[in-house]
Structures are given as structure tokens and as C-alpha cells.
PDB file of C-alpha atoms in Angstrom:
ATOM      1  CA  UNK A 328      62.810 -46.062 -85.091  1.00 80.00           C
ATOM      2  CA  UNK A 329      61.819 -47.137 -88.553  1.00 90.00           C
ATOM      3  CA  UNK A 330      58.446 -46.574 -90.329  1.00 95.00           C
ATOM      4  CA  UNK A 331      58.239 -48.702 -93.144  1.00 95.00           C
ATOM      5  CA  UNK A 332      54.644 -50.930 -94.687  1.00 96.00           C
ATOM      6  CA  UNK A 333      52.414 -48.590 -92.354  1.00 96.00           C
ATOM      7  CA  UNK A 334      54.536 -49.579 -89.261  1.00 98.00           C
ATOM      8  CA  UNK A 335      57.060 -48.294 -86.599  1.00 98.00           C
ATOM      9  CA  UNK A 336      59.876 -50.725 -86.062  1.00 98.00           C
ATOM     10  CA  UNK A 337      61.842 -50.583 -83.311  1.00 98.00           C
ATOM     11  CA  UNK A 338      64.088 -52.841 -81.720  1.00 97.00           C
ATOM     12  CA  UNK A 339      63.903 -53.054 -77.884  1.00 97.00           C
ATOM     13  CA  UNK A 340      66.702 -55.542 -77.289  1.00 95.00           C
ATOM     14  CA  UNK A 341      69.539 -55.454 -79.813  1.00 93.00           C
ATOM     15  CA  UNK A 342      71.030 -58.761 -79.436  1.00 90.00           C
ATOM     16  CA  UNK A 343      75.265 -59.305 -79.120  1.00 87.00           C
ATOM     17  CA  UNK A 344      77.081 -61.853 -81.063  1.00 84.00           C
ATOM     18  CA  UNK A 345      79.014 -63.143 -78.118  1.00 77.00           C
ATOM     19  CA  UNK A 346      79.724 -66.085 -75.998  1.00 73.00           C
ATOM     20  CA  UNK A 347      80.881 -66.964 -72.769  1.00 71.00           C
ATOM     21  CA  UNK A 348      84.409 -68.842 -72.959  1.00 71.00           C
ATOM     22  CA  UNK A 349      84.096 -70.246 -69.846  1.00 68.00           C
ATOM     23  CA  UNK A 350      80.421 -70.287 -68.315  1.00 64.00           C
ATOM     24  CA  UNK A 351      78.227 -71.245 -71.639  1.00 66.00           C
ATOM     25  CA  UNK A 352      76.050 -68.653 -72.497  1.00 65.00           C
ATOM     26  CA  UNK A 353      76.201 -65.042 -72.730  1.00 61.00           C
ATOM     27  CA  UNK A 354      75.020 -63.513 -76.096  1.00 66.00           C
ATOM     28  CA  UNK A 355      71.183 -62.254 -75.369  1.00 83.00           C
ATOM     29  CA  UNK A 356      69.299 -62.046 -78.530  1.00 93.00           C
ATOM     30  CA  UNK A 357      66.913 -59.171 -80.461  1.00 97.00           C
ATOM     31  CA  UNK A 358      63.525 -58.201 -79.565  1.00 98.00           C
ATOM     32  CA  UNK A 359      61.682 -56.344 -82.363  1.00 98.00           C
ATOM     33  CA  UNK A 360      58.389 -54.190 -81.924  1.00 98.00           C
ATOM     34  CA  UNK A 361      55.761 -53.560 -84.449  1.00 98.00           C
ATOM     35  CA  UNK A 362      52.990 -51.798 -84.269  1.00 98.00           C
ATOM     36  CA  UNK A 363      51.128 -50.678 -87.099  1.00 98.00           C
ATOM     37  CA  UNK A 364      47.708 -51.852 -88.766  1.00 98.00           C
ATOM     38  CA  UNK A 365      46.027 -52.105 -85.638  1.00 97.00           C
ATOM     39  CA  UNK A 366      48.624 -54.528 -83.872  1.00 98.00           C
ATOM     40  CA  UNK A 367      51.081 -54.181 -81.448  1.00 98.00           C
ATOM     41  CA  UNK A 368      53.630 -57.342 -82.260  1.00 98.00           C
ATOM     42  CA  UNK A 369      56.886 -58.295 -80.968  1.00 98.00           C
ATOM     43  CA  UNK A 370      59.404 -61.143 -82.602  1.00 98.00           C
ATOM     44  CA  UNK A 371      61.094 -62.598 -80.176  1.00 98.00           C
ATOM     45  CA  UNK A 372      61.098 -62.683 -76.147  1.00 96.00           C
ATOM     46  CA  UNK A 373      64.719 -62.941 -75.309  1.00 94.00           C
ATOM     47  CA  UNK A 374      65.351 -65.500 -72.151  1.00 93.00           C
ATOM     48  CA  UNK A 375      64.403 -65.294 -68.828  1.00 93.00           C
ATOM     49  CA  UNK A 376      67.036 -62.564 -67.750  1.00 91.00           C
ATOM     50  CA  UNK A 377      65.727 -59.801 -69.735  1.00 93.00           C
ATOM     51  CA  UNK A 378      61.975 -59.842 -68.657  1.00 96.00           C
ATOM     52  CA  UNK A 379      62.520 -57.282 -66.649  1.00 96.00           C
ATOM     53  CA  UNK A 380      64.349 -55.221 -69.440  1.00 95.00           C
ATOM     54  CA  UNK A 381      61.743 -56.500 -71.952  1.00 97.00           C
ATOM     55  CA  UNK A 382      58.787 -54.515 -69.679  1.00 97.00           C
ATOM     56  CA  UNK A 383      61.161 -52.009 -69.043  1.00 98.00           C
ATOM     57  CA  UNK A 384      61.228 -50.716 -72.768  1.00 98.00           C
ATOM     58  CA  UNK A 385      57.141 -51.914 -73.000  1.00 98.00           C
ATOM     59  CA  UNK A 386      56.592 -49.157 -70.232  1.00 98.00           C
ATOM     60  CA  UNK A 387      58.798 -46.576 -71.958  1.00 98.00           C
ATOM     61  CA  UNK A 388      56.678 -46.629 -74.596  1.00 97.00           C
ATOM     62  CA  UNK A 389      53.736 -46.529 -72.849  1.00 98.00           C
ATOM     63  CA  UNK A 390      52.789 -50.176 -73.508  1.00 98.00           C
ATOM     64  CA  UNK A 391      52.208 -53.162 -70.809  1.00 97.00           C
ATOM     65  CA  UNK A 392      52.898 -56.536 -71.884  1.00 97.00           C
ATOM     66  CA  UNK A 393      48.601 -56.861 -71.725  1.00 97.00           C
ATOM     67  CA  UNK A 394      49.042 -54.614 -74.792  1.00 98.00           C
ATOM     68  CA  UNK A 395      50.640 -57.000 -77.045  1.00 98.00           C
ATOM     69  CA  UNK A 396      48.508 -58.653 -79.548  1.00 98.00           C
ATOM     70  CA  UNK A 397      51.095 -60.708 -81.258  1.00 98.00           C
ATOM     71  CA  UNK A 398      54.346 -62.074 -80.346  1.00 98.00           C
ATOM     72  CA  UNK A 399      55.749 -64.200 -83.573  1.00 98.00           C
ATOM     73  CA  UNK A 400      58.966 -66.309 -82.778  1.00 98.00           C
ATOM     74  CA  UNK A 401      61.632 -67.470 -84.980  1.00 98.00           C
ATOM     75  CA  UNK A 402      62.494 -70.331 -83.283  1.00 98.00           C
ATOM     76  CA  UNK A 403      62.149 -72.524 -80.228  1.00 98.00           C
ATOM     77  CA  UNK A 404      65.305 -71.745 -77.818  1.00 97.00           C
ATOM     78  CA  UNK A 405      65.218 -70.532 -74.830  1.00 95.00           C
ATOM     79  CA  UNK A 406      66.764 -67.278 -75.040  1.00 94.00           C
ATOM     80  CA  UNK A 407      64.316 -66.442 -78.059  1.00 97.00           C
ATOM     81  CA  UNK A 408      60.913 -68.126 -77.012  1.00 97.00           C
ATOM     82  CA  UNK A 409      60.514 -68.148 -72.943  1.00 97.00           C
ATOM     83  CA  UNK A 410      59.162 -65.530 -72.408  1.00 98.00           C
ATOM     84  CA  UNK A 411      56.211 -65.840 -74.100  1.00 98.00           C
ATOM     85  CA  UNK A 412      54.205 -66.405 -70.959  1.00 97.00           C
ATOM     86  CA  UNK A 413      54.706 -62.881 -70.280  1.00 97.00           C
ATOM     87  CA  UNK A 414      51.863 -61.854 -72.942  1.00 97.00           C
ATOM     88  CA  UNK A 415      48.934 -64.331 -72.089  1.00 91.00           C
ATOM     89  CA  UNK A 416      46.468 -61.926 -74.662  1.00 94.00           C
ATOM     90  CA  UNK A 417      48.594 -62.144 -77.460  1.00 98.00           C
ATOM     91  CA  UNK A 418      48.202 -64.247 -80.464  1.00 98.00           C
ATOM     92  CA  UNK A 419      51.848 -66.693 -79.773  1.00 98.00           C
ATOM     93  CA  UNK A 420      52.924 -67.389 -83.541  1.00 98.00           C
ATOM     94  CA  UNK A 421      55.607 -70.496 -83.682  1.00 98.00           C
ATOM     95  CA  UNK A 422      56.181 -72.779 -87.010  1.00 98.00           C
ATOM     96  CA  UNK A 423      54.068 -75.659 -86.890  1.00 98.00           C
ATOM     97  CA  UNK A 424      56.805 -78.240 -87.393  1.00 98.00           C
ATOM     98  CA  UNK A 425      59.003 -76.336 -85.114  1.00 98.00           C
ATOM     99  CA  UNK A 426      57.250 -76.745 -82.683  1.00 98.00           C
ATOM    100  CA  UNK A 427      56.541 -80.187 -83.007  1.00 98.00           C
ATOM    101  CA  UNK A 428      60.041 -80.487 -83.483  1.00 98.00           C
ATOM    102  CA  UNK A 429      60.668 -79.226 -80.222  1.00 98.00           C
ATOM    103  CA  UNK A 430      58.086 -81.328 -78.373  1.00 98.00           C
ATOM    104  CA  UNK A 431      60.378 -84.552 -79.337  1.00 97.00           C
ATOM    105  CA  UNK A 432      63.932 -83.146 -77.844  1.00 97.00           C
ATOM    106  CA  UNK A 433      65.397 -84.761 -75.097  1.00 96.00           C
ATOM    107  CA  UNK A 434      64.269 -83.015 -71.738  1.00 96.00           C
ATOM    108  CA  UNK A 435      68.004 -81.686 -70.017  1.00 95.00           C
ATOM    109  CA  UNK A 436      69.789 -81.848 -73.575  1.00 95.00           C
ATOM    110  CA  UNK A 437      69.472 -78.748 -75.565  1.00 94.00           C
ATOM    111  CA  UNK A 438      67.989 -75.134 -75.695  1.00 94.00           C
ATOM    112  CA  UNK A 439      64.750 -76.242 -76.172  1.00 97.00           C
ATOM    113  CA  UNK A 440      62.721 -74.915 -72.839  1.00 97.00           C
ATOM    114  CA  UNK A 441      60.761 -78.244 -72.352  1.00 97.00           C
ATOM    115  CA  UNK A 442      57.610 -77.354 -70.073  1.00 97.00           C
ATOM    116  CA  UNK A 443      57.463 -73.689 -71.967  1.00 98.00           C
ATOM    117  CA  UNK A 444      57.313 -75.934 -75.666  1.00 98.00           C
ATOM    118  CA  UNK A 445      55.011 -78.446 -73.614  1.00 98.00           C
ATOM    119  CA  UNK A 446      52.918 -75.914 -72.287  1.00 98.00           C
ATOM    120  CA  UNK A 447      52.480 -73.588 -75.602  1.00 98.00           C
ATOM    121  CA  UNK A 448      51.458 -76.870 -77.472  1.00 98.00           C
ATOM    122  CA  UNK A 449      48.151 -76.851 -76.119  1.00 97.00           C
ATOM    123  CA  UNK A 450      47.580 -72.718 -75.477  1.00 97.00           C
ATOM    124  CA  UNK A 451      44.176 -71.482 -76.624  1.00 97.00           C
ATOM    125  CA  UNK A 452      45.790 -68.454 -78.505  1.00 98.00           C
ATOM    126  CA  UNK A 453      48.430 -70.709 -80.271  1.00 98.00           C
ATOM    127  CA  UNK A 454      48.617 -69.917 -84.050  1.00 98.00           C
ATOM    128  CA  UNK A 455      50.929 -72.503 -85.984  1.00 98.00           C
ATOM    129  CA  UNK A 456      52.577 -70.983 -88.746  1.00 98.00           C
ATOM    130  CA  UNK A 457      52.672 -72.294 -92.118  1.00 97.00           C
ATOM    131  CA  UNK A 458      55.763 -71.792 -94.655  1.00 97.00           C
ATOM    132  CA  UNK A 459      55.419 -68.196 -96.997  1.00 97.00           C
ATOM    133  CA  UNK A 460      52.226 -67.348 -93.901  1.00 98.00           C
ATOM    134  CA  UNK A 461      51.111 -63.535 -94.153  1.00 98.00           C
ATOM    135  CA  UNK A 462      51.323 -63.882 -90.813  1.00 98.00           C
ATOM    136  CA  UNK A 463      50.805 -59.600 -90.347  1.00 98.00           C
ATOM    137  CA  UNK A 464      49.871 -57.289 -93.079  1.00 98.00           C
ATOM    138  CA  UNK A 465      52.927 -57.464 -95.173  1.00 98.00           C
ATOM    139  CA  UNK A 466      54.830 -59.562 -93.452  1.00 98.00           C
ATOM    140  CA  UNK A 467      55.405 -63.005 -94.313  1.00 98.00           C
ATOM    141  CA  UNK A 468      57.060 -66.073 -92.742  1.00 98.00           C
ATOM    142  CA  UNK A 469      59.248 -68.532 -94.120  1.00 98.00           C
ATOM    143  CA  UNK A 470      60.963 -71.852 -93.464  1.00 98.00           C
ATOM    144  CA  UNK A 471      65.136 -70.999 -92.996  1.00 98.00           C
ATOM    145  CA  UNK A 472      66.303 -74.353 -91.460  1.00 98.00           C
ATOM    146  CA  UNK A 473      69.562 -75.214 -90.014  1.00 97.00           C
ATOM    147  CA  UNK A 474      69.970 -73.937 -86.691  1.00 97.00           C
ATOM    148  CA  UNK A 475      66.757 -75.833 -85.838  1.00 97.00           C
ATOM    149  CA  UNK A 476      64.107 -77.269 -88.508  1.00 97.00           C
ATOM    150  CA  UNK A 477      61.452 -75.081 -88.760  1.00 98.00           C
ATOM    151  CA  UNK A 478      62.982 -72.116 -87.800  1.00 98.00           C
ATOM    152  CA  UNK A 479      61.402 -68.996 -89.250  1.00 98.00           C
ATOM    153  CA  UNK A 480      62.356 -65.650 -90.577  1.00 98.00           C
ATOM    154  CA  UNK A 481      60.227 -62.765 -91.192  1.00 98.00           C
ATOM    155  CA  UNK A 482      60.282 -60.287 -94.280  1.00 98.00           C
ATOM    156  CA  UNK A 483      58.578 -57.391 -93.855  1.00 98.00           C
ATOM    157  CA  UNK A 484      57.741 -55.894 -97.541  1.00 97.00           C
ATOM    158  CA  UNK A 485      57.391 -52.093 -98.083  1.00 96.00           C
ATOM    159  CA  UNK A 486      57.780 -50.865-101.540  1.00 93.00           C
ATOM    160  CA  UNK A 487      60.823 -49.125-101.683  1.00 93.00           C
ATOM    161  CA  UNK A 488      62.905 -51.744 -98.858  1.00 96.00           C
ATOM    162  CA  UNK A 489      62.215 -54.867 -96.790  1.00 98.00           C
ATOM    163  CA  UNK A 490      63.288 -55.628 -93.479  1.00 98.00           C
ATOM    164  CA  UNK A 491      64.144 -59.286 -92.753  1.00 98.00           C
ATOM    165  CA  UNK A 492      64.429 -60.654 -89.637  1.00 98.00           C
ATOM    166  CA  UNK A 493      66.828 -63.590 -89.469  1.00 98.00           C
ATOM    167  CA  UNK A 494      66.588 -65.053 -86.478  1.00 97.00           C
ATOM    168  CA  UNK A 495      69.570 -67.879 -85.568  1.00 97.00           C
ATOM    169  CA  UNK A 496      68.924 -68.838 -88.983  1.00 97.00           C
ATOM    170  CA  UNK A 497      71.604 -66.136 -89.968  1.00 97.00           C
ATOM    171  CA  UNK A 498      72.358 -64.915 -86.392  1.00 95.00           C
ATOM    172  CA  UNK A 499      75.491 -62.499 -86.764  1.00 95.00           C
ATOM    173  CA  UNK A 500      77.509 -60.519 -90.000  1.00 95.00           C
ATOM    174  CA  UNK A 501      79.851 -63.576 -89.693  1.00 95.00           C
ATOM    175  CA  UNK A 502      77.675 -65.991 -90.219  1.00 96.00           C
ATOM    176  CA  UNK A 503      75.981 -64.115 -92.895  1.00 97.00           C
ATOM    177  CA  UNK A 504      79.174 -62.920 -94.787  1.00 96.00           C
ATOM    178  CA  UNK A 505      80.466 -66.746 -94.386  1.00 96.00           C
ATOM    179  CA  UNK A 506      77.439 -68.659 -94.843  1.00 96.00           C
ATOM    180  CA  UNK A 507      78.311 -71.037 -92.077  1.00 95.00           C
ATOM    181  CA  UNK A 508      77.010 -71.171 -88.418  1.00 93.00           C
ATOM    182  CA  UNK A 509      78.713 -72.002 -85.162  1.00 89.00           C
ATOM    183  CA  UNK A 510      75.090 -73.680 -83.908  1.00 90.00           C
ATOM    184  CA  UNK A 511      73.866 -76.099 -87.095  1.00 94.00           C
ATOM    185  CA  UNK A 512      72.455 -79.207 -87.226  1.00 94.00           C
ATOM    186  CA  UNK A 513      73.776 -79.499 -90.978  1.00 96.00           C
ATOM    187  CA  UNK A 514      75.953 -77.124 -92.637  1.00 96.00           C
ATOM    188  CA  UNK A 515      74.448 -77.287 -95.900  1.00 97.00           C
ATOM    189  CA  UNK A 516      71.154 -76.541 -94.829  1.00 97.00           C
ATOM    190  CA  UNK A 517      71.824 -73.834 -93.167  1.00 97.00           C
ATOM    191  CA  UNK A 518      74.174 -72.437 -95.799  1.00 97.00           C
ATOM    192  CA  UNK A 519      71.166 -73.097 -98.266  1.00 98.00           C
ATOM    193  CA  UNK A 520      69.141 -70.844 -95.901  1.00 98.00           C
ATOM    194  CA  UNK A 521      71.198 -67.553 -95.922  1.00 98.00           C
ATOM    195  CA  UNK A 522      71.120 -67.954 -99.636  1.00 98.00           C
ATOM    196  CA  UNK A 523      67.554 -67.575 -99.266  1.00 97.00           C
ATOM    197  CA  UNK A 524      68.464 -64.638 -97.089  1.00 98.00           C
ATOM    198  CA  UNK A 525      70.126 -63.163 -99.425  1.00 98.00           C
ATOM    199  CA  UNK A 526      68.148 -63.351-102.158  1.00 97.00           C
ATOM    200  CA  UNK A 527      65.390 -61.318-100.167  1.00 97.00           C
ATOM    201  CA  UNK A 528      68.193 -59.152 -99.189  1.00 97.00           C
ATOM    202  CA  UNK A 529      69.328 -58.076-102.295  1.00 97.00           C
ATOM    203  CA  UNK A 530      65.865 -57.632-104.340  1.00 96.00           C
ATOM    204  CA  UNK A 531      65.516 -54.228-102.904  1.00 95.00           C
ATOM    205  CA  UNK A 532      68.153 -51.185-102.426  1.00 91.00           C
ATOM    206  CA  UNK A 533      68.403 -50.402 -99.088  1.00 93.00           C
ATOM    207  CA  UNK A 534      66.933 -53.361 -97.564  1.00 97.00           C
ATOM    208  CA  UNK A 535      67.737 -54.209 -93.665  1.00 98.00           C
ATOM    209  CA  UNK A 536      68.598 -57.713 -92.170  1.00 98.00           C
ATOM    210  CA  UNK A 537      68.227 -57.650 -88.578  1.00 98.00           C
ATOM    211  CA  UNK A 538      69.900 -60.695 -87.016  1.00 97.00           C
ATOM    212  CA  UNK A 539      68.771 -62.705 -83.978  1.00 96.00           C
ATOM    213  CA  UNK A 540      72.126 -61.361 -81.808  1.00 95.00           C
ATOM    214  CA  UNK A 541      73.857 -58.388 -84.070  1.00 95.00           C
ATOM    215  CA  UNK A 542      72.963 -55.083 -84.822  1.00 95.00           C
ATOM    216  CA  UNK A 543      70.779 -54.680 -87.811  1.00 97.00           C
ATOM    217  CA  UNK A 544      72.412 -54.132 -91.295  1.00 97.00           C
ATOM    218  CA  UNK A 545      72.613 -53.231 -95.003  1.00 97.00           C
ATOM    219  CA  UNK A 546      73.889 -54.244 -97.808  1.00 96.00           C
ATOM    220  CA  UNK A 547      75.455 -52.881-100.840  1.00 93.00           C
ATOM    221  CA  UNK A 548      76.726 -55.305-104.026  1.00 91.00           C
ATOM    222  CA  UNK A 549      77.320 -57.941-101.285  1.00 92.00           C
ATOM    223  CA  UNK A 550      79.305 -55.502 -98.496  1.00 94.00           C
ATOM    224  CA  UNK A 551      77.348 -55.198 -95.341  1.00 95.00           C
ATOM    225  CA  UNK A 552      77.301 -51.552 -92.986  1.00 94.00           C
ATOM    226  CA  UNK A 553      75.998 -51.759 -89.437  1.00 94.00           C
ATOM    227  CA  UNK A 554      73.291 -49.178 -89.055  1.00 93.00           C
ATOM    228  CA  UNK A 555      73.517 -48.502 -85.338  1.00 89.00           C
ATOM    229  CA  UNK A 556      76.849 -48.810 -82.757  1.00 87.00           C
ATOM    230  CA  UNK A 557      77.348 -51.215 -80.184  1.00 85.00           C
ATOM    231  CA  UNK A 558      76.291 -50.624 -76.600  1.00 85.00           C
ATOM    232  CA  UNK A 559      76.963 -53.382 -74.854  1.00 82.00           C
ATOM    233  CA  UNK A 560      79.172 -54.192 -71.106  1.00 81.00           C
ATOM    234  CA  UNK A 561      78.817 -56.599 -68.066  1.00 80.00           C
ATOM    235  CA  UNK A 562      79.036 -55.217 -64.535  1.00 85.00           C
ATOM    236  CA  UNK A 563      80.580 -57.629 -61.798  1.00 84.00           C
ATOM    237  CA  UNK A 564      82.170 -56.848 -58.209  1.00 88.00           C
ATOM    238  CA  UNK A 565      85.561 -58.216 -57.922  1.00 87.00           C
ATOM    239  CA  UNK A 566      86.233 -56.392 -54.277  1.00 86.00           C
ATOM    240  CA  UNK A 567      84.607 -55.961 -50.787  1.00 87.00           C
ATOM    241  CA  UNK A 568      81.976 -53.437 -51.958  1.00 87.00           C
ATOM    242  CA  UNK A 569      78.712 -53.359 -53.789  1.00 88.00           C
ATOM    243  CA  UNK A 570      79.426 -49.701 -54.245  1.00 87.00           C
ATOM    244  CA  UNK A 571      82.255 -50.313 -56.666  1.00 87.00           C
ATOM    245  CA  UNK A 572      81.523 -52.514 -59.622  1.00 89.00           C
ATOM    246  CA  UNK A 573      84.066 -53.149 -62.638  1.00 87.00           C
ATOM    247  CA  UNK A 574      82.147 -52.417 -65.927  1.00 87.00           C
ATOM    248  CA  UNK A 575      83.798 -54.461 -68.540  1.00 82.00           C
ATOM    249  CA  UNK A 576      82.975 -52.826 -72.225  1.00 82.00           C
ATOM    250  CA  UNK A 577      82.321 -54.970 -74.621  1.00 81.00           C
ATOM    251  CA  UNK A 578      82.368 -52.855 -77.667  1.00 79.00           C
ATOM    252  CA  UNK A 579      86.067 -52.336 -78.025  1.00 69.00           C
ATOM    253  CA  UNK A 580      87.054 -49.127 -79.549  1.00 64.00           C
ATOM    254  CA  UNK A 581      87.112 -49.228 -83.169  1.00 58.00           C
ATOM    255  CA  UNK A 582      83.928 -51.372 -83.482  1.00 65.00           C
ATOM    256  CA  UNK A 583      80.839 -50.525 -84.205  1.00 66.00           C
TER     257      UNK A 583
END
């Protein structure tokens, strides 16, 4: 846990910077919770898999999803947006344009969730965020295209260190550290946005990035530390019994 700009931050889901070689996806992304200044906010839903890990950690804090007052996403994917029909009392906080970005996509084509975008269009507690939006006390939004359009990251300013929350606009240390991204629609756009990412990140000591599917990170004269180890391993039964799963680690030993 974190207190920083009158709030606790803590990070439900930390999200892994994986993917699956043969099946498609398999890197879940971050879930962040705020609450300070009278809100209770989360960034991010993860995708459909985690909902009942996502009211899991609600319930160990002694929250309910009914509790949530605002639930800001970064971006239209699945794996980052779906779940927003979880928290129907919430204030659901999307950039305008990407949303209407997603409303054009294909249906059956990419991670856009098309009936989920469809349906949030026209929701009666839809807020459409506007580029450099306060969109919580001292926390702003602003436009970090590349992955998708009007994808969004979050800075949360506190006097003595921010904490910016990247998103797939800068989604793991090797995309931040090489300023390209395995998921872009144009390299140089999204290369353009994690120098914006770093200029936030360097105007304060001590300042925190917390990517949309790494653990969250510092900085020092352009060097990046992880702040927290990895946790992170799949279970599967390869025999006759449900009694005696293989648990395949996926933090190998020297990692962090």
C-alpha cells in the first residue's frame, strides 16, 4: 500500500508481461484501487477471468463492487475494460475519442469487446474524458496513443512523487526501456508517447510508473528497479486426478 495526494493506492491485480506461444492470450493486466477524497476508484477491470479475483480482493478489503464510485479505464480492450458492468453505481470514465474509436472496429477482429463498447456508449453514468481531465483530485488524464488512439494514462501528482499509470500505452519495462511496443498501430506514435511518459517520470525523484501488465517501478537517471517481486504460476492437470495439479512458476528464479 501507498499513501500518496491524500490517497491509499493499492494494486489488486498486478498484471504479467507474458504471452501465450501457442493459445493467444495469457498476460492478465493491473487493477489499481484508490480511495481517498471521498472516492473509492479503480483503473482498470482486467477481463472476464478475473471477476471473481477482482471481488475477491474488493471483499478483503471490506468493499463490494456497489462501493465503487469510479472506475477510470485506460483503454478499450477487453482484458482492461469488460468488466465494467460489474460496478453499475460507479461513474465509468473512458476517453471520448476512444471510445468512439472503438464503436467503429470491426465486430470478430480485434480486442475491442463490441456489445460491452456498444453498450457503455449510451450508459447513464458514462463520463467521456477529455485530454489533461482532472478527472479525481490530483489526478489527471492524458492522451498516450499508439496501442489504440485515445488511450489514456493517469498521473497522480503528490508533492514530493507522482504515480503514473501507463496503461498498454507503455505496458512492460521492455517496452518502456526500448520505446517500442509489440501491440502498435504506429511505432512512432507510440514511441512519441513513452517520451511523454518519461518526461512525467523523471520530473520528480522517486516517482512510480505502474504498467498495464508489469510490476510497478522506479526510476533513477534513466535505470528502472521493480518495487515488488513476481508472484505469478498456472495450475493445469496433466494426469488422471484432480487431486494432483502441476503448478508451473512463472517467475523463474533470479527474477524479480
Amino acid at each position: 500500500m501507498m499513501n500518496i495526494a491524500g490517497y491509499e493506492l493499492e494494486l489488486l491485480v498486478i498484471g504479467f508481461p507474458g504471452k501465450g506461444v501457442c493459445h493467444g492470450g495469457l498476460g492478465w493486466s493491473t487493477i489499481a484501487l484508490l480511495r481517498g477524497h471521498g472516492r473509492v476508484a479503480l483503473i482498470d477491470t482486467g477481463p472476464i477471468g478475473m471477476r471473481r479475483l477482482l471481488r475477491e480482493e474488493l471483499r478483503r478489503r471490506g468493499l463490494a463492487p456497489a462501493d465503487v464510485t469510479d472506475l477510470l479505464l485506460t483503454h478499450s480492450h477487453h482484458d482492461h475494460s469488460i468488466n465494467w458492468t460489474l460496478f453499475p453505481q460507479a461513474r465509468i470514465a473512458i476517453g471520448g475519442p476512444e471510445l468512439d474509436w472503438s464503436l467503429t472496429q470491426p465486430w470478430g477482429e480485434t480486442p475491442v469487446p463490441e456489445l460491452y463498447m456498444r453498450e457503455l456508449s449510451s450508459w447513464p453514468r458514462l463520463h467521456r474524458v477529455a485530454d489533461g481531465e482532472e478527472v479525481l483530485p490530483h489526478l489527471g488524464a492524458h492522451v498516450a496513443p499508439g496501442h489504440t488512439p485515445g488511450h489514456l494514462i493517469f498521473v497522480l501528482q503528490d508533492a514530493q512523487r507522482d504515480v503514473i499509470f501507463t496503461g498498454d500505452a507503455a505496458k512492460t519495462r521492455a517496452e518502456l526501456v526500448s520505446r517500442r511496443a509489440d501491440m502498435s498501430y504506429d511505432q512512432s506514435v507510440t514511441a512519441a508517447s513513452i517520451e511523454r511518459i518519461w518526461a512525467y517520470w523523471r520530473r520528480k525523484p522517486d516517482s512510480v510508473v505502474v504498467p498495464g501488465h508489469d510490476l510497478p517501478m522506479t526510476q533513477h537517471e534513466g535505470r528502472t528497479s521493480y518495487l515488488l517481486s513476481r508472484k505469478a504460476a498456472i495450475q493445469a492437470c496433466f494426469g488422471d486426478s484432480l487431486d494432483e495439479p502441476t503448478v508451473i512458476d512463472l517467475a523463474p528464479a533470479g527474477q524479480p
